[in-house]
Tab-separated table of C-alpha atoms and ligand atoms in Angstrom:
chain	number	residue	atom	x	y	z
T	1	UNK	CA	21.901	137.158	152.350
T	2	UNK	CA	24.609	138.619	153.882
T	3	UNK	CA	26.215	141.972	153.468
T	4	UNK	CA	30.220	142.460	154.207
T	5	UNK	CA	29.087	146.338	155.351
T	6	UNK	CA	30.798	146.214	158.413
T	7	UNK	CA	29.061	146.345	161.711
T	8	UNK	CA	28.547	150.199	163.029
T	9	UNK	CA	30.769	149.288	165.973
T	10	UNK	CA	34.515	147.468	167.413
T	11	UNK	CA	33.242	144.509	169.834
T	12	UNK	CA	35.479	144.320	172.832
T	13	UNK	CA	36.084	141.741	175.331
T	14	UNK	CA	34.088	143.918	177.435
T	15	UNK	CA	31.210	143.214	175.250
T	16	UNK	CA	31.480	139.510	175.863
T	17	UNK	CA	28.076	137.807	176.798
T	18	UNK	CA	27.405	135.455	179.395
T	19	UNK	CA	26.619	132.660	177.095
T	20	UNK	CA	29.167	132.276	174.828
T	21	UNK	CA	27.991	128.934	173.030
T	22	UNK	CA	24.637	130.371	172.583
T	23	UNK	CA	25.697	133.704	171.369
T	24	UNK	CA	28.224	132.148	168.918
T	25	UNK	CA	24.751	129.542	167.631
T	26	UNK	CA	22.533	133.002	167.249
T	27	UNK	CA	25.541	134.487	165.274
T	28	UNK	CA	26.078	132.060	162.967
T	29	UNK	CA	22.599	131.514	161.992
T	30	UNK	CA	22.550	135.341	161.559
T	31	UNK	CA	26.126	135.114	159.037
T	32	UNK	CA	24.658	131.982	157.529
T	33	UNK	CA	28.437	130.897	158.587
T	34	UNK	CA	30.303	127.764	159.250
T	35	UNK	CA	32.614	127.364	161.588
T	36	UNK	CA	35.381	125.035	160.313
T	37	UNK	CA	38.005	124.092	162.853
T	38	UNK	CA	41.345	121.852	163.690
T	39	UNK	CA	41.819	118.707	165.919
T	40	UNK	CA	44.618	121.236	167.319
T	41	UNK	CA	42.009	123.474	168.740
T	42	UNK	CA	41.126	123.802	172.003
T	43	UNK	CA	38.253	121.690	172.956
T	44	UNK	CA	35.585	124.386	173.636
T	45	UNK	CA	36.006	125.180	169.938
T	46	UNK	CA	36.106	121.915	168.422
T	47	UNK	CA	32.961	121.267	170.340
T	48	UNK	CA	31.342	124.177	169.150
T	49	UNK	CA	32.607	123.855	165.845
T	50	UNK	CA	30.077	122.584	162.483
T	51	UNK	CA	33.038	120.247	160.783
T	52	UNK	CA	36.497	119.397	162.541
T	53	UNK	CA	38.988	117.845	160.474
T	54	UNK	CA	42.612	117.619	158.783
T	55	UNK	CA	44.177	119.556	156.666
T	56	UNK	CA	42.465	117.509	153.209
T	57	UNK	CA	38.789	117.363	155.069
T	58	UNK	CA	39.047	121.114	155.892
T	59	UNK	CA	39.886	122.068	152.970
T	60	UNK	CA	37.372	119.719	150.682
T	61	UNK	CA	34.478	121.292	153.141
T	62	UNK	CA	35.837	125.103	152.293
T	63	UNK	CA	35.559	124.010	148.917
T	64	UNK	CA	32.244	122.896	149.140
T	65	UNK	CA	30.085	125.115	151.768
T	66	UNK	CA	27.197	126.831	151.032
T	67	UNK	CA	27.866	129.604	153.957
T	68	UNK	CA	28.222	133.092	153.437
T	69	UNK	CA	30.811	133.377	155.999
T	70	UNK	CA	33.959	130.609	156.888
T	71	UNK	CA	34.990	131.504	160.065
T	72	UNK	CA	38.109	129.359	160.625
T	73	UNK	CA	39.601	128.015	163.632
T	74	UNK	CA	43.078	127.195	162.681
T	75	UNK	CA	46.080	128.739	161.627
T	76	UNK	CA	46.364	131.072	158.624
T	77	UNK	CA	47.482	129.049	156.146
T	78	UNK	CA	44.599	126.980	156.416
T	79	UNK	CA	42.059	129.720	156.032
T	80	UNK	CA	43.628	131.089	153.412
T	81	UNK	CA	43.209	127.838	151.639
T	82	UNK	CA	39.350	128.274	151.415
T	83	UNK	CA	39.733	131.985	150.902
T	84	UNK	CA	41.549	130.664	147.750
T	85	UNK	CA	39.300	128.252	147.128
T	86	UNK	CA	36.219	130.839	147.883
T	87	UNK	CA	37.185	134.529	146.856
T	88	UNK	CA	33.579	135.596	147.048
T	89	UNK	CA	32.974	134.709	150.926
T	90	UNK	CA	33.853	136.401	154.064
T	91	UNK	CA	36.733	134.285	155.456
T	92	UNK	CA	37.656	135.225	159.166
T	93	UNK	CA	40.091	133.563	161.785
T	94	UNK	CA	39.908	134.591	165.497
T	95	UNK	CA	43.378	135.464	165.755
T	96	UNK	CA	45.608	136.571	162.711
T	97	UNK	CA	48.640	135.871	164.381
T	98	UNK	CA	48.181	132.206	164.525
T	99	UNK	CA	50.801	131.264	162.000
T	100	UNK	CA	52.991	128.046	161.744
T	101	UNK	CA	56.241	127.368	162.142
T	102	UNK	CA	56.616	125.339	159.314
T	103	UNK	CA	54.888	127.347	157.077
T	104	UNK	CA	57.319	130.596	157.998
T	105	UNK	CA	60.101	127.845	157.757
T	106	UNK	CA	59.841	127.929	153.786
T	107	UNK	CA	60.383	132.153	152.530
T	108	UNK	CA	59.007	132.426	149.318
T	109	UNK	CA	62.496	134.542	148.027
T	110	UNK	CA	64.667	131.813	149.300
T	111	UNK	CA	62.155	128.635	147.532
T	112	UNK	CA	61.946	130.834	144.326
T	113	UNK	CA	66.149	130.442	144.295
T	114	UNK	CA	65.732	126.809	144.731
T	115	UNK	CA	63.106	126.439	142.249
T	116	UNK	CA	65.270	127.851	139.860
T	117	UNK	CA	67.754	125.873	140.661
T	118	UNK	CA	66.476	122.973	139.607
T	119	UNK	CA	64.165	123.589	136.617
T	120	UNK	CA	63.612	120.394	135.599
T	121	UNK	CA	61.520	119.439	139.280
T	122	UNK	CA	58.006	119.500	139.530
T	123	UNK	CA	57.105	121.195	142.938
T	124	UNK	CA	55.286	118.908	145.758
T	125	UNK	CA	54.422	121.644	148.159
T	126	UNK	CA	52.735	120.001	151.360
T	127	UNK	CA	49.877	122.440	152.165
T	128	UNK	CA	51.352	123.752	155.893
T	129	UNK	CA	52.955	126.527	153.373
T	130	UNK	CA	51.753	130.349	152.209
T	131	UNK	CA	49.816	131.123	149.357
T	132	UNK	CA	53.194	132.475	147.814
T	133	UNK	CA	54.664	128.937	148.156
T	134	UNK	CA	51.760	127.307	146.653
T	135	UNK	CA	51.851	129.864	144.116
T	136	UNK	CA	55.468	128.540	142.995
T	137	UNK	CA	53.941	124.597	143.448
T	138	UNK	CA	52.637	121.934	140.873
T	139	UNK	CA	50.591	119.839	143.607
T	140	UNK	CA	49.590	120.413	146.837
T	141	UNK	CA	49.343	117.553	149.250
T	142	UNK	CA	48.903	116.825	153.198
T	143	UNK	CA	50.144	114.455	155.055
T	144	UNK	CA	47.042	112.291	154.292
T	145	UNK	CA	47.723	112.178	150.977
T	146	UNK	CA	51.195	112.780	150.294
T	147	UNK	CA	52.220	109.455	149.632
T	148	UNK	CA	49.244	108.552	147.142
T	149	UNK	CA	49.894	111.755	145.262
T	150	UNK	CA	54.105	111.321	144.965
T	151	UNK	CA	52.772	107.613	143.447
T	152	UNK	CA	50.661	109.319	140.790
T	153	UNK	CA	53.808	111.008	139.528
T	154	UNK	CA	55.902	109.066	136.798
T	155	UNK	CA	59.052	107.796	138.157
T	156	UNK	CA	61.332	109.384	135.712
T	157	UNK	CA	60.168	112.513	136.858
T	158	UNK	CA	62.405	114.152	139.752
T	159	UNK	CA	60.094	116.022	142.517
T	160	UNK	CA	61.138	118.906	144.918
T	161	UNK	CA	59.294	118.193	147.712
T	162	UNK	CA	58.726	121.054	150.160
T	163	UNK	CA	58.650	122.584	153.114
T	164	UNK	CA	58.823	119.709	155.556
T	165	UNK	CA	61.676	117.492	155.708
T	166	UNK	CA	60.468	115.242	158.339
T	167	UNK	CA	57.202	114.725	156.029
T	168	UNK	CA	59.184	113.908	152.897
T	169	UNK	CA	61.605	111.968	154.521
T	170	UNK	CA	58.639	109.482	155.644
T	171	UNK	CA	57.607	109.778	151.477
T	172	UNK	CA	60.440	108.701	150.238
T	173	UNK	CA	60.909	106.101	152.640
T	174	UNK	CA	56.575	104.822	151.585
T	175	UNK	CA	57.819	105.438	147.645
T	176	UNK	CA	61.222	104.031	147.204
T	177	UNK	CA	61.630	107.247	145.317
T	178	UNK	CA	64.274	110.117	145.904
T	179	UNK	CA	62.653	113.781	146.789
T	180	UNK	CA	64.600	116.687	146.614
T	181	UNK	CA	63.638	117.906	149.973
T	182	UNK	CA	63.291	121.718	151.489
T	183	UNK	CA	64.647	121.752	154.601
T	184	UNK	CA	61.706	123.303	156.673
T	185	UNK	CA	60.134	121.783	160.160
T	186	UNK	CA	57.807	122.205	162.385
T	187	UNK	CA	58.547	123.323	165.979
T	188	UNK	CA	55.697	121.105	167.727
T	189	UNK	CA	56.502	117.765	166.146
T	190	UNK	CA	60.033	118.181	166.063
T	191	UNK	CA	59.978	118.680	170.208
T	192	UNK	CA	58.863	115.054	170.869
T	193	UNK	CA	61.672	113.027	172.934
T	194	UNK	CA	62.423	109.768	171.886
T	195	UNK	CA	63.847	108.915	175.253
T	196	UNK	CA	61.500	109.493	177.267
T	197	UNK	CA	58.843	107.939	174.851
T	198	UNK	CA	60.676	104.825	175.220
T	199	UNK	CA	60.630	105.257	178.761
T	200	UNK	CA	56.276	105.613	178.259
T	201	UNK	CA	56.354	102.764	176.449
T	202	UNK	CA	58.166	100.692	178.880
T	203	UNK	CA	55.615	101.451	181.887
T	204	UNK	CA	52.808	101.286	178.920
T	205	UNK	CA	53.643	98.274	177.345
T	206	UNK	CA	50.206	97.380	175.968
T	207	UNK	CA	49.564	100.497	174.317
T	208	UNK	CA	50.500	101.063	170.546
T	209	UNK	CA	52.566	104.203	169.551
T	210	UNK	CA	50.406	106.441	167.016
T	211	UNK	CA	52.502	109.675	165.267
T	212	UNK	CA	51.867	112.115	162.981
T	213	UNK	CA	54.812	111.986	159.901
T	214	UNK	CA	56.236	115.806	160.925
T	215	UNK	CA	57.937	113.819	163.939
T	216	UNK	CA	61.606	113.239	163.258
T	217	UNK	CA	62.682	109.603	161.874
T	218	UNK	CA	64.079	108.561	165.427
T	219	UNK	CA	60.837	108.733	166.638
T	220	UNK	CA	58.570	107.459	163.942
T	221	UNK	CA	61.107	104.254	164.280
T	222	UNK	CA	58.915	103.642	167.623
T	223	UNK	CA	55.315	104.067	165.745
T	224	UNK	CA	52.774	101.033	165.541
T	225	UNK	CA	50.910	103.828	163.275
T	226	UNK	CA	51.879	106.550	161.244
T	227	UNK	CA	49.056	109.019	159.700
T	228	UNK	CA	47.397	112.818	159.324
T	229	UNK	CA	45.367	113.433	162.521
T	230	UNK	CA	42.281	112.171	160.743
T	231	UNK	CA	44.580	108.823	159.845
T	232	UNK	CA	44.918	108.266	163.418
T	233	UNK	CA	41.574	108.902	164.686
T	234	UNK	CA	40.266	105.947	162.623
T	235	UNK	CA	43.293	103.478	163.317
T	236	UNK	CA	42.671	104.005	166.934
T	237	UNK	CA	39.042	103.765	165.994
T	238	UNK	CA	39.281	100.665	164.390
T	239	UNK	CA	41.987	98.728	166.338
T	240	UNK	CA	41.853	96.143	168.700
T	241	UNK	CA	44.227	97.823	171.306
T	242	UNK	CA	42.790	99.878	174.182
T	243	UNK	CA	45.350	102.542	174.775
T	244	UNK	CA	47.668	104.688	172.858
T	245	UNK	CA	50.583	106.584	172.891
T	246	UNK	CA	50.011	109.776	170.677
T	247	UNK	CA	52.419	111.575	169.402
T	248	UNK	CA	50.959	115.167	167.526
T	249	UNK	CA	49.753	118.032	168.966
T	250	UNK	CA	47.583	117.278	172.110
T	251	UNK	CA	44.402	119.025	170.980
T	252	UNK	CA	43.209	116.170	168.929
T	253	UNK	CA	42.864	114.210	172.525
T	254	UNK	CA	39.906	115.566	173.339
T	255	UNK	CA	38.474	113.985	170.072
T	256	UNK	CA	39.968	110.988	170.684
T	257	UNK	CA	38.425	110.397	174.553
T	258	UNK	CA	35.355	112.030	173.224
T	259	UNK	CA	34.233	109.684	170.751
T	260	UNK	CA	36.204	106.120	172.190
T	261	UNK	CA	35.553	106.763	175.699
T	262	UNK	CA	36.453	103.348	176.682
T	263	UNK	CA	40.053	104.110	175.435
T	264	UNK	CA	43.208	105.449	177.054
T	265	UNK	CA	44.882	108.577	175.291
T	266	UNK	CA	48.586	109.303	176.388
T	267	UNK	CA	50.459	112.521	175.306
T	268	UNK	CA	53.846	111.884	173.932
T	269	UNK	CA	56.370	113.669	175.880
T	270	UNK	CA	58.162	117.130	174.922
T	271	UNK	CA	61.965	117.055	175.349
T	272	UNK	CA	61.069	119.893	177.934
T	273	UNK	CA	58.770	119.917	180.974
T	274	UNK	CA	56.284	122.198	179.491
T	275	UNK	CA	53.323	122.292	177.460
T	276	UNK	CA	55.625	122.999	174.505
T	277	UNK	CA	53.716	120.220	171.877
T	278	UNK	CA	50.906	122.554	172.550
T	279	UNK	CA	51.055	124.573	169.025
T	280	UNK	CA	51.657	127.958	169.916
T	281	UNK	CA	49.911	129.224	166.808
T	282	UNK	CA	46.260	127.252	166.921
T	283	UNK	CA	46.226	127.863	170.765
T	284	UNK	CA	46.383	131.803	169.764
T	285	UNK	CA	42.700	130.840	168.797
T	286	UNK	CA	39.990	131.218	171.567
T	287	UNK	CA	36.498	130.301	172.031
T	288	UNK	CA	36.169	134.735	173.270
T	289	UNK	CA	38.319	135.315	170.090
T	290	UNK	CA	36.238	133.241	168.289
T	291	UNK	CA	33.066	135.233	169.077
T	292	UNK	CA	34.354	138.498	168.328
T	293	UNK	CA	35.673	137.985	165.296
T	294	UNK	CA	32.122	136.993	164.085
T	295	UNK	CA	30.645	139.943	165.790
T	296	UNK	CA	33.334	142.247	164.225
T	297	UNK	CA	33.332	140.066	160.973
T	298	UNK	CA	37.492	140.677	161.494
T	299	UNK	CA	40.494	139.586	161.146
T	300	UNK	CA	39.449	138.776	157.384
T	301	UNK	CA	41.495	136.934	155.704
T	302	UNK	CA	42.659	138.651	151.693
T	303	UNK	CA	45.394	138.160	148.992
T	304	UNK	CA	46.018	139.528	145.800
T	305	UNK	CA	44.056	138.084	143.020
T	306	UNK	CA	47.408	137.099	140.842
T	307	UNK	CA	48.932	135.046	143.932
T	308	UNK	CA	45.194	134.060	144.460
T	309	UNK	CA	44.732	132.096	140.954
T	310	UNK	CA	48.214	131.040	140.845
T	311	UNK	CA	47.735	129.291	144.391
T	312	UNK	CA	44.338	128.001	143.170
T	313	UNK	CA	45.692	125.723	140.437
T	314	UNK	CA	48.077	123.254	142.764
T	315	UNK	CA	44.916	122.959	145.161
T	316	UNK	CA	42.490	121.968	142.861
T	317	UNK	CA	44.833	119.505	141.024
T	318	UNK	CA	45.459	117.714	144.604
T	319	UNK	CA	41.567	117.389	145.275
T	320	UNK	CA	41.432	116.085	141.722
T	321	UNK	CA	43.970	113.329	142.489
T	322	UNK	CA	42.735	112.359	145.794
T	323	UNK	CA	39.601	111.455	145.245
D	401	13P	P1	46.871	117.241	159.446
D	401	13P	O1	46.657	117.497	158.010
D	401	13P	O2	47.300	115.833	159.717
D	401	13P	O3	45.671	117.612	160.243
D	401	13P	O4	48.102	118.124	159.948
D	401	13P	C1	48.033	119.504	160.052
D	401	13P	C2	49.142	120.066	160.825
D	401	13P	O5	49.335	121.250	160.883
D	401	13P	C3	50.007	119.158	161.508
D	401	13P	O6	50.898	119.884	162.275
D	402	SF4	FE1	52.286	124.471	161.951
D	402	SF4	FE2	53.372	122.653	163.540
D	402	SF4	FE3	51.378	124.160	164.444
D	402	SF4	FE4	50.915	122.253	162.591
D	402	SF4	S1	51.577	121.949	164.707
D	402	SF4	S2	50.142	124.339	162.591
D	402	SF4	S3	52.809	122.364	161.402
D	402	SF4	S4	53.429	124.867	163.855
């Protein structure tokens, strides 16, 4: 079993071995850990990683592991999901900085205003949001189930649906219902340009357009597919069409060519030429970070108890309704 006594010593990068996949394998057996990571990741992770997923998978496997240790590639809101979900294990991410955009988009003073501003909404609150937000929500969703779970709620009811616009924009378009939306965003999905996407599609003009709903509507006009990265994984698993246009976060490519590698995967374009639909916050993550962190058993990831149990309940009531 293990024992959170920390380790007699800081672990540097100086102290990096040679063999970092092996080292990382002897570790985890040694934490009885998992190591739970993003299709945003960068590829040495994901490969090295025990489950990769979206947003609903990663959190239905930190709900049910058996490790001692979650050691979570992905950005903070995410891991504290399964700390929420597992107050009794040793939760680490590589890099505690790794944050999101969207999630910092939604200040827990400002929401509790608007929450009490309109008393009679149940809160929606799509899991890319802090434990404080959650802690103010009725339901959590992601953008895999999002639609499925505004469905389950009786029409009469109104919803505040928060923090992404772009996401409940796309819901309310899939419901017929109206949301009352927060206006948050996220940096990454928001940077796509539509004009030079047509342009892709023009020289590409057999390949399908796949996008994840936090693009803007201007661009999801253009998709053959909408989904959660997991979503479209198994469209472009399943479809007939041989190449694909893909607009989300690049990282997930490297699943994509890895498990269809007869299939062409083309980023989407940023509105800038950089590598600026890279998310800043996973990439913070490294496979070096990675390592330490498990030798150091830090950055842990903690929240008070209160927040803790009052974040638990919206969590466990959207794993109850999407199964
Ligand atoms: P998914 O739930 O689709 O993996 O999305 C997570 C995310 O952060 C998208 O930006
Ligand atoms: Fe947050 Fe956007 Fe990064 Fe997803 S891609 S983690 S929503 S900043």
């Amino acid at each position: 079993m293990f024992t959170t006594a920390r380790p007699a010593r800081e672990f540097h990068v100086a102290d990096l071995p040679n063999d970092l996949f092996e080292s990382i394998e002897t570790l985890k057996r040694e934490l009885n850990a998992v190591i739970i990571a993003h299709y945003y990741q960068d590829p040495d992770i994901q490969d090295i990683a025990d489950y990769i997923g979206d947003s609903l998978g990663l959190s239905r496997q930190a709900a049910e592991t058996n490790a001692d240790v979650i050691v979570f590639a992905g950005v903070h809101f995410m891991a504290e999901t399964a700390k929420i979900l597992n107050p009794d294990k040793l939760v680490i991410l590589p890099d505690l900085e790794a944050g999101c955009s969207l999630a910092d988009s939604c200040p827990p003073e400002a929401f509790a205003e608007f929450k009490a501003a309109n008393p009679d909404h149940l809160v929606v609150s799509y899991i890319n949001c802090s434990a404080a937000i959650k802690a103010m929500s009725d339901i959590i969703c992601t953008s895999s189930n999002a639609v499925d779970i505004v469905n389950q709620i009786p029409r009469e009811q109104p919803i505040i649906f928060a923090p992404d616009r772009n996401l409940g924009r796309y819901v309310m378009e899939q419901t017929g219902r109206e949301l009352l939306l927060w206006e948050g965003s996220c940096i990454v999905h928001e940077n796509f340009s539509e004009k030079k996407l047509v342009q892709l599609q023009i020289e590409h003009p057999e390949a399908d357009i796949i996008a994840h709903p936090e693009c803007e509507p201007p661009l999801l006009r253009h998709a053959d597919f909408i989904g959660s990265t997991t979503a479209l994984l198994k469209y472009a698993r399943s479809s007939e069409k041989n190449s694909f246009i893909v607009a989300t976060e690049p990282g997930i490519i490297h699943q994509m060519e890895k498990s269809m590698p007869g299939k062409t995967f083309i980023a989407a374009p940023p509105t800038g030429n950089c590598a600026c639909n890279e998310c800043p916050h996973m990439r913070l993550n490294t496979l070096e970070k990675l390592y330490l962190a498990m030798k150091n058993r830090e950055p842990e990831i903690n929240l008070p108890e209160d927040i803790r149990i009052a974040a638990l309940k919206p969590i466990q009531r959207m794993l109850e309704m999407s199964r």
